Amino acid sequence: MRYLLTASLLVLAAPALADGSRVAFRDDHVVLVDGKPFFPIGLYYCYEEFEDPTGKLLADLKAYGFNTLGYYRWGAKGWRQEMDRAHAAGHKVWIRGHNGFAIDSADIEKAARDQVRQTKDHPALLFWEFQDEPILNKVSVEGSKKGYDLVKREDPDHPMLVVEWPGAANRFELWKGIGDVFATDLYPIPRERGYGRLPNHDITQMRDYIA
């Protein structure tokens, strides 16, 4: 098993077998899922766990304390069943949009719209995600704004996540008004890696970068 741990935004309620969910924010920016506080503790790249047909590996991740997983297998054979298993294990997922929701053609717009329509009512869905590190990767800001507007029209109940390299902090303003959750992808665990440019290599470097 290979994990990348990211310090991100505790689930306080067991998953319900209802269609869809409504994700919003309290006035103090706490995430609300169907009106109840939810603190995502997430993992990237859990391919082996999603592929396990028994659901045991997903249940193991939940027992370790995780409750939110990046899902990058949308459209692959059995993707909906994998999301069903994640939901049954008590996980939420964030899903990267088609072409990272950077819409620069009619074909990409149709594919992104179809993706949202096919997925928005799944109870495991927490966030939609733009392309990874869009500033660093020179993703079209104009195309991403179109993608943001499309998702807001099609699925106003699930916020959109932007994950960006902290070294691009001086250009964050380029994405002002695009996205609902902005995260920086720091990887301070394990501490022994000495990750980051700051002297502090503990998980509290999240605070220092944001400051």
mmCIF file of C-alpha atoms in Angstrom:
data_model
loop_
_atom_site.group_PDB
_atom_site.id
_atom_site.type_symbol
_atom_site.label_atom_id
_atom_site.label_comp_id
_atom_site.label_asym_id
_atom_site.label_seq_id
_atom_site.Cartn_x
_atom_site.Cartn_y
_atom_site.Cartn_z
ATOM 1 C CA MET A 1 0.000 0.000 0.000
ATOM 2 C CA ARG A 2 1.255 3.484 -0.867
ATOM 3 C CA TYR A 3 -0.199 6.556 0.757
ATOM 4 C CA LEU A 4 0.464 10.273 0.557
ATOM 5 C CA LEU A 5 -0.820 11.923 3.695
ATOM 6 C CA THR A 6 -1.986 15.489 3.485
ATOM 7 C CA ALA A 7 -2.972 17.690 6.381
ATOM 8 C CA SER A 8 -6.306 19.032 5.209
ATOM 9 C CA LEU A 9 -9.348 20.594 6.359
ATOM 10 C CA LEU A 10 -13.934 13.751 12.092
ATOM 11 C CA VAL A 11 -16.979 12.734 10.968
ATOM 12 C CA LEU A 12 -19.619 13.148 13.647
ATOM 13 C CA ALA A 13 -22.336 11.035 12.100
ATOM 14 C CA ALA A 14 -22.564 7.613 10.523
ATOM 15 C CA PRO A 15 -23.231 7.597 6.771
ATOM 16 C CA ALA A 16 -26.831 7.443 5.741
ATOM 17 C CA LEU A 17 -28.052 5.412 2.810
ATOM 18 C CA ALA A 18 -29.828 8.402 1.315
ATOM 19 C CA ASP A 19 -29.386 9.714 -2.190
ATOM 20 C CA GLY A 20 -26.853 12.496 -2.295
ATOM 21 C CA SER A 21 -25.775 14.913 0.382
ATOM 22 C CA ARG A 22 -25.685 18.650 0.855
ATOM 23 C CA VAL A 23 -22.312 20.148 1.726
ATOM 24 C CA ALA A 24 -22.133 23.710 3.013
ATOM 25 C CA PHE A 25 -20.175 25.879 5.442
ATOM 26 C CA ARG A 26 -21.029 27.299 8.841
ATOM 27 C CA ASP A 27 -20.347 30.984 9.477
ATOM 28 C CA ASP A 28 -17.040 29.989 11.101
ATOM 29 C CA HIS A 29 -16.112 27.997 7.944
ATOM 30 C CA VAL A 30 -16.661 24.557 9.481
ATOM 31 C CA VAL A 31 -17.743 22.055 6.813
ATOM 32 C CA LEU A 32 -21.331 20.851 7.180
ATOM 33 C CA VAL A 33 -22.618 17.640 5.601
ATOM 34 C CA ASP A 34 -26.401 17.553 5.695
ATOM 35 C CA GLY A 35 -26.223 20.195 8.417
ATOM 36 C CA LYS A 36 -23.774 18.327 10.661
ATOM 37 C CA PRO A 37 -20.120 19.297 11.286
ATOM 38 C CA PHE A 38 -17.544 17.262 9.374
ATOM 39 C CA PHE A 39 -13.770 17.567 9.598
ATOM 40 C CA PRO A 40 -12.111 15.876 6.591
ATOM 41 C CA ILE A 41 -8.957 13.900 7.334
ATOM 42 C CA GLY A 42 -7.825 12.729 3.975
ATOM 43 C CA LEU A 43 -5.580 10.511 1.901
ATOM 44 C CA TYR A 44 -4.520 10.605 -1.710
ATOM 45 C CA TYR A 45 -3.938 7.640 -4.051
ATOM 46 C CA CYS A 46 -5.753 4.799 -2.303
ATOM 47 C CA TYR A 47 -6.023 2.714 -5.471
ATOM 48 C CA GLU A 48 -5.504 -0.638 -3.765
ATOM 49 C CA GLU A 49 -8.138 0.138 -1.171
ATOM 50 C CA PHE A 50 -10.735 1.177 -3.747
ATOM 51 C CA GLU A 51 -10.025 -1.903 -5.880
ATOM 52 C CA ASP A 52 -10.499 -4.327 -2.964
ATOM 53 C CA PRO A 53 -13.953 -5.868 -3.652
ATOM 54 C CA THR A 54 -14.406 -6.893 -0.013
ATOM 55 C CA GLY A 55 -14.245 -3.322 1.305
ATOM 56 C CA LYS A 56 -11.907 -4.469 4.082
ATOM 57 C CA LEU A 57 -9.049 -2.138 3.137
ATOM 58 C CA LEU A 58 -11.361 0.867 3.056
ATOM 59 C CA ALA A 59 -12.680 -0.151 6.484
ATOM 60 C CA ASP A 60 -9.091 -0.386 7.699
ATOM 61 C CA LEU A 61 -8.438 3.214 6.611
ATOM 62 C CA LYS A 62 -11.515 4.316 8.544
ATOM 63 C CA ALA A 63 -10.236 2.464 11.619
ATOM 64 C CA TYR A 64 -6.930 4.348 11.271
ATOM 65 C CA GLY A 65 -8.851 7.622 11.591
ATOM 66 C CA PHE A 66 -9.294 8.730 7.971
ATOM 67 C CA ASN A 67 -12.686 9.735 6.637
ATOM 68 C CA THR A 68 -12.049 11.378 3.261
ATOM 69 C CA LEU A 69 -10.277 9.996 0.195
ATOM 70 C CA GLY A 70 -9.191 11.410 -3.120
ATOM 71 C CA TYR A 71 -10.942 9.486 -5.888
ATOM 72 C CA TYR A 72 -9.152 9.541 -9.245
ATOM 73 C CA ARG A 73 -10.803 6.525 -10.880
ATOM 74 C CA TRP A 74 -14.009 8.153 -12.075
ATOM 75 C CA GLY A 75 -15.181 6.582 -15.317
ATOM 76 C CA ALA A 76 -13.119 3.413 -14.914
ATOM 77 C CA LYS A 77 -14.934 0.091 -14.887
ATOM 78 C CA GLY A 78 -16.762 -0.342 -11.580
ATOM 79 C CA TRP A 79 -16.212 3.237 -10.397
ATOM 80 C CA ARG A 80 -19.687 3.584 -8.908
ATOM 81 C CA GLN A 81 -19.346 0.316 -6.986
ATOM 82 C CA GLU A 82 -16.033 1.553 -5.601
ATOM 83 C CA MET A 83 -17.718 4.718 -4.392
ATOM 84 C CA ASP A 84 -20.511 2.609 -2.889
ATOM 85 C CA ARG A 85 -17.897 0.662 -0.899
ATOM 86 C CA ALA A 86 -16.289 3.901 0.256
ATOM 87 C CA HIS A 87 -19.638 5.174 1.472
ATOM 88 C CA ALA A 88 -20.386 1.877 3.224
ATOM 89 C CA ALA A 89 -17.045 2.187 5.047
ATOM 90 C CA GLY A 90 -17.910 5.709 6.224
ATOM 91 C CA HIS A 91 -15.744 7.694 3.801
ATOM 92 C CA LYS A 92 -16.388 10.809 1.781
ATOM 93 C CA VAL A 93 -14.492 11.437 -1.448
ATOM 94 C CA TRP A 94 -13.336 14.352 -3.514
ATOM 95 C CA ILE A 95 -13.325 13.838 -7.279
ATOM 96 C CA ARG A 96 -11.216 15.619 -9.861
ATOM 97 C CA GLY A 97 -13.255 16.901 -12.748
ATOM 98 C CA HIS A 98 -12.841 15.950 -16.378
ATOM 99 C CA ASN A 99 -9.841 17.911 -17.667
ATOM 100 C CA GLY A 100 -9.649 19.377 -14.177
ATOM 101 C CA PHE A 101 -12.797 21.393 -14.985
ATOM 102 C CA ALA A 102 -10.735 23.617 -17.280
ATOM 103 C CA ILE A 103 -13.250 24.059 -20.090
ATOM 104 C CA ASP A 104 -11.761 25.153 -23.383
ATOM 105 C CA SER A 105 -13.918 23.246 -25.881
ATOM 106 C CA ALA A 106 -17.495 22.064 -26.350
ATOM 107 C CA ASP A 107 -16.391 18.430 -25.995
ATOM 108 C CA ILE A 108 -14.724 19.071 -22.639
ATOM 109 C CA GLU A 109 -17.755 21.019 -21.446
ATOM 110 C CA LYS A 110 -20.084 18.131 -22.353
ATOM 111 C CA ALA A 111 -17.838 15.533 -20.691
ATOM 112 C CA ALA A 112 -17.564 17.624 -17.513
ATOM 113 C CA ARG A 113 -21.328 18.187 -17.416
ATOM 114 C CA ASP A 114 -22.006 14.479 -17.894
ATOM 115 C CA GLN A 115 -19.569 13.628 -15.096
ATOM 116 C CA VAL A 116 -21.294 15.972 -12.674
ATOM 117 C CA ARG A 117 -24.776 14.789 -13.599
ATOM 118 C CA GLN A 118 -23.834 11.134 -13.173
ATOM 119 C CA THR A 119 -22.168 11.665 -9.789
ATOM 120 C CA LYS A 120 -23.757 14.549 -7.911
ATOM 121 C CA ASP A 121 -26.362 12.363 -6.162
ATOM 122 C CA HIS A 122 -23.870 9.859 -4.786
ATOM 123 C CA PRO A 123 -23.801 10.035 -0.962
ATOM 124 C CA ALA A 124 -19.998 9.659 -0.808
ATOM 125 C CA LEU A 125 -19.329 12.870 -2.747
ATOM 126 C CA LEU A 126 -17.915 15.710 -0.642
ATOM 127 C CA PHE A 127 -16.041 18.039 -3.009
ATOM 128 C CA TRP A 128 -15.294 18.428 -6.689
ATOM 129 C CA GLU A 129 -11.641 19.171 -7.441
ATOM 130 C CA PHE A 130 -9.959 21.292 -10.087
ATOM 131 C CA GLN A 131 -6.736 20.232 -11.771
ATOM 132 C CA ASP A 132 -3.890 19.637 -9.315
ATOM 133 C CA GLU A 133 -1.766 22.731 -8.595
ATOM 134 C CA PRO A 134 -3.379 24.759 -11.378
ATOM 135 C CA ILE A 135 -1.167 27.818 -10.972
ATOM 136 C CA LEU A 136 2.042 25.822 -11.009
ATOM 137 C CA ASN A 137 0.782 23.777 -13.954
ATOM 138 C CA LYS A 138 -0.372 26.850 -15.885
ATOM 139 C CA VAL A 139 -3.986 25.716 -16.125
ATOM 140 C CA SER A 140 -6.276 28.150 -17.897
ATOM 141 C CA VAL A 141 -7.848 30.533 -15.386
ATOM 142 C CA GLU A 142 -10.560 31.495 -17.860
ATOM 143 C CA GLY A 143 -11.354 27.844 -18.618
ATOM 144 C CA SER A 144 -11.434 27.019 -14.910
ATOM 145 C CA LYS A 145 -13.855 29.886 -14.279
ATOM 146 C CA LYS A 146 -16.131 28.349 -16.903
ATOM 147 C CA GLY A 147 -15.779 24.997 -15.136
ATOM 148 C CA TYR A 148 -16.631 26.575 -11.790
ATOM 149 C CA ASP A 149 -19.742 28.177 -13.219
ATOM 150 C CA LEU A 150 -20.803 24.900 -14.837
ATOM 151 C CA VAL A 151 -20.512 22.922 -11.606
ATOM 152 C CA LYS A 152 -22.322 25.593 -9.613
ATOM 153 C CA ARG A 153 -25.228 25.398 -12.069
ATOM 154 C CA GLU A 154 -25.345 21.609 -12.193
ATOM 155 C CA ASP A 155 -24.522 20.791 -8.567
ATOM 156 C CA PRO A 156 -24.760 23.678 -6.083
ATOM 157 C CA ASP A 157 -24.661 21.223 -3.163
ATOM 158 C CA HIS A 158 -20.978 20.249 -3.450
ATOM 159 C CA PRO A 159 -18.159 22.806 -3.093
ATOM 160 C CA MET A 160 -15.158 22.954 -5.388
ATOM 161 C CA LEU A 161 -11.647 22.318 -4.129
ATOM 162 C CA VAL A 162 -8.465 24.022 -5.337
ATOM 163 C CA VAL A 163 -5.174 22.427 -4.227
ATOM 164 C CA GLU A 164 -2.091 24.499 -4.932
ATOM 165 C CA TRP A 165 1.642 24.348 -4.293
ATOM 166 C CA PRO A 166 2.445 26.764 -1.439
ATOM 167 C CA GLY A 167 5.378 28.162 -3.394
ATOM 168 C CA ALA A 168 2.825 29.860 -5.663
ATOM 169 C CA ALA A 169 1.410 31.915 -2.787
ATOM 170 C CA ASN A 170 2.317 35.194 -4.487
ATOM 171 C CA ARG A 171 -0.043 34.241 -7.356
ATOM 172 C CA PHE A 172 -2.989 32.906 -5.377
ATOM 173 C CA GLU A 173 -4.956 36.045 -6.248
ATOM 174 C CA LEU A 174 -5.211 34.780 -9.834
ATOM 175 C CA TRP A 175 -7.787 32.274 -8.600
ATOM 176 C CA LYS A 176 -9.787 34.669 -6.462
ATOM 177 C CA GLY A 177 -13.474 33.835 -6.884
ATOM 178 C CA ILE A 178 -12.780 30.422 -8.438
ATOM 179 C CA GLY A 179 -13.376 27.545 -6.038
ATOM 180 C CA ASP A 180 -14.840 27.269 -2.563
ATOM 181 C CA VAL A 181 -12.081 25.484 -0.621
ATOM 182 C CA PHE A 182 -8.429 26.435 -1.098
ATOM 183 C CA ALA A 183 -5.798 24.021 0.176
ATOM 184 C CA THR A 184 -2.016 23.960 0.010
ATOM 185 C CA ASP A 185 -0.419 20.569 -0.488
ATOM 186 C CA LEU A 186 2.176 20.236 2.209
ATOM 187 C CA TYR A 187 3.496 16.798 3.178
ATOM 188 C CA PRO A 188 5.105 17.100 6.633
ATOM 189 C CA ILE A 189 4.544 13.448 7.597
ATOM 190 C CA PRO A 190 6.849 11.693 8.353
ATOM 191 C CA ARG A 191 8.751 14.481 10.072
ATOM 192 C CA GLU A 192 12.071 12.835 9.238
ATOM 193 C CA ARG A 193 11.679 13.834 5.581
ATOM 194 C CA GLY A 194 12.392 17.428 6.514
ATOM 195 C CA TYR A 195 9.785 18.610 4.031
ATOM 196 C CA GLY A 196 9.480 22.248 3.088
ATOM 197 C CA ARG A 197 11.525 25.404 2.789
ATOM 198 C CA LEU A 198 10.834 26.657 6.308
ATOM 199 C CA PRO A 199 12.888 25.673 9.381
ATOM 200 C CA ASN A 200 9.807 24.093 10.953
ATOM 201 C CA HIS A 201 9.344 20.565 9.561
ATOM 202 C CA ASP A 202 6.541 19.568 11.944
ATOM 203 C CA ILE A 203 2.869 19.373 10.929
ATOM 204 C CA THR A 204 2.498 22.904 12.364
ATOM 205 C CA GLN A 205 4.305 24.174 9.251
ATOM 206 C CA MET A 206 0.798 24.352 7.771
ATOM 207 C CA ARG A 207 0.212 27.320 10.074
ATOM 208 C CA ASP A 208 3.534 28.920 9.189
ATOM 209 C CA TYR A 209 2.988 28.717 5.429
ATOM 210 C CA ILE A 210 -0.481 30.172 5.674
ATOM 211 C CA ALA A 211 0.757 32.965 7.947
#
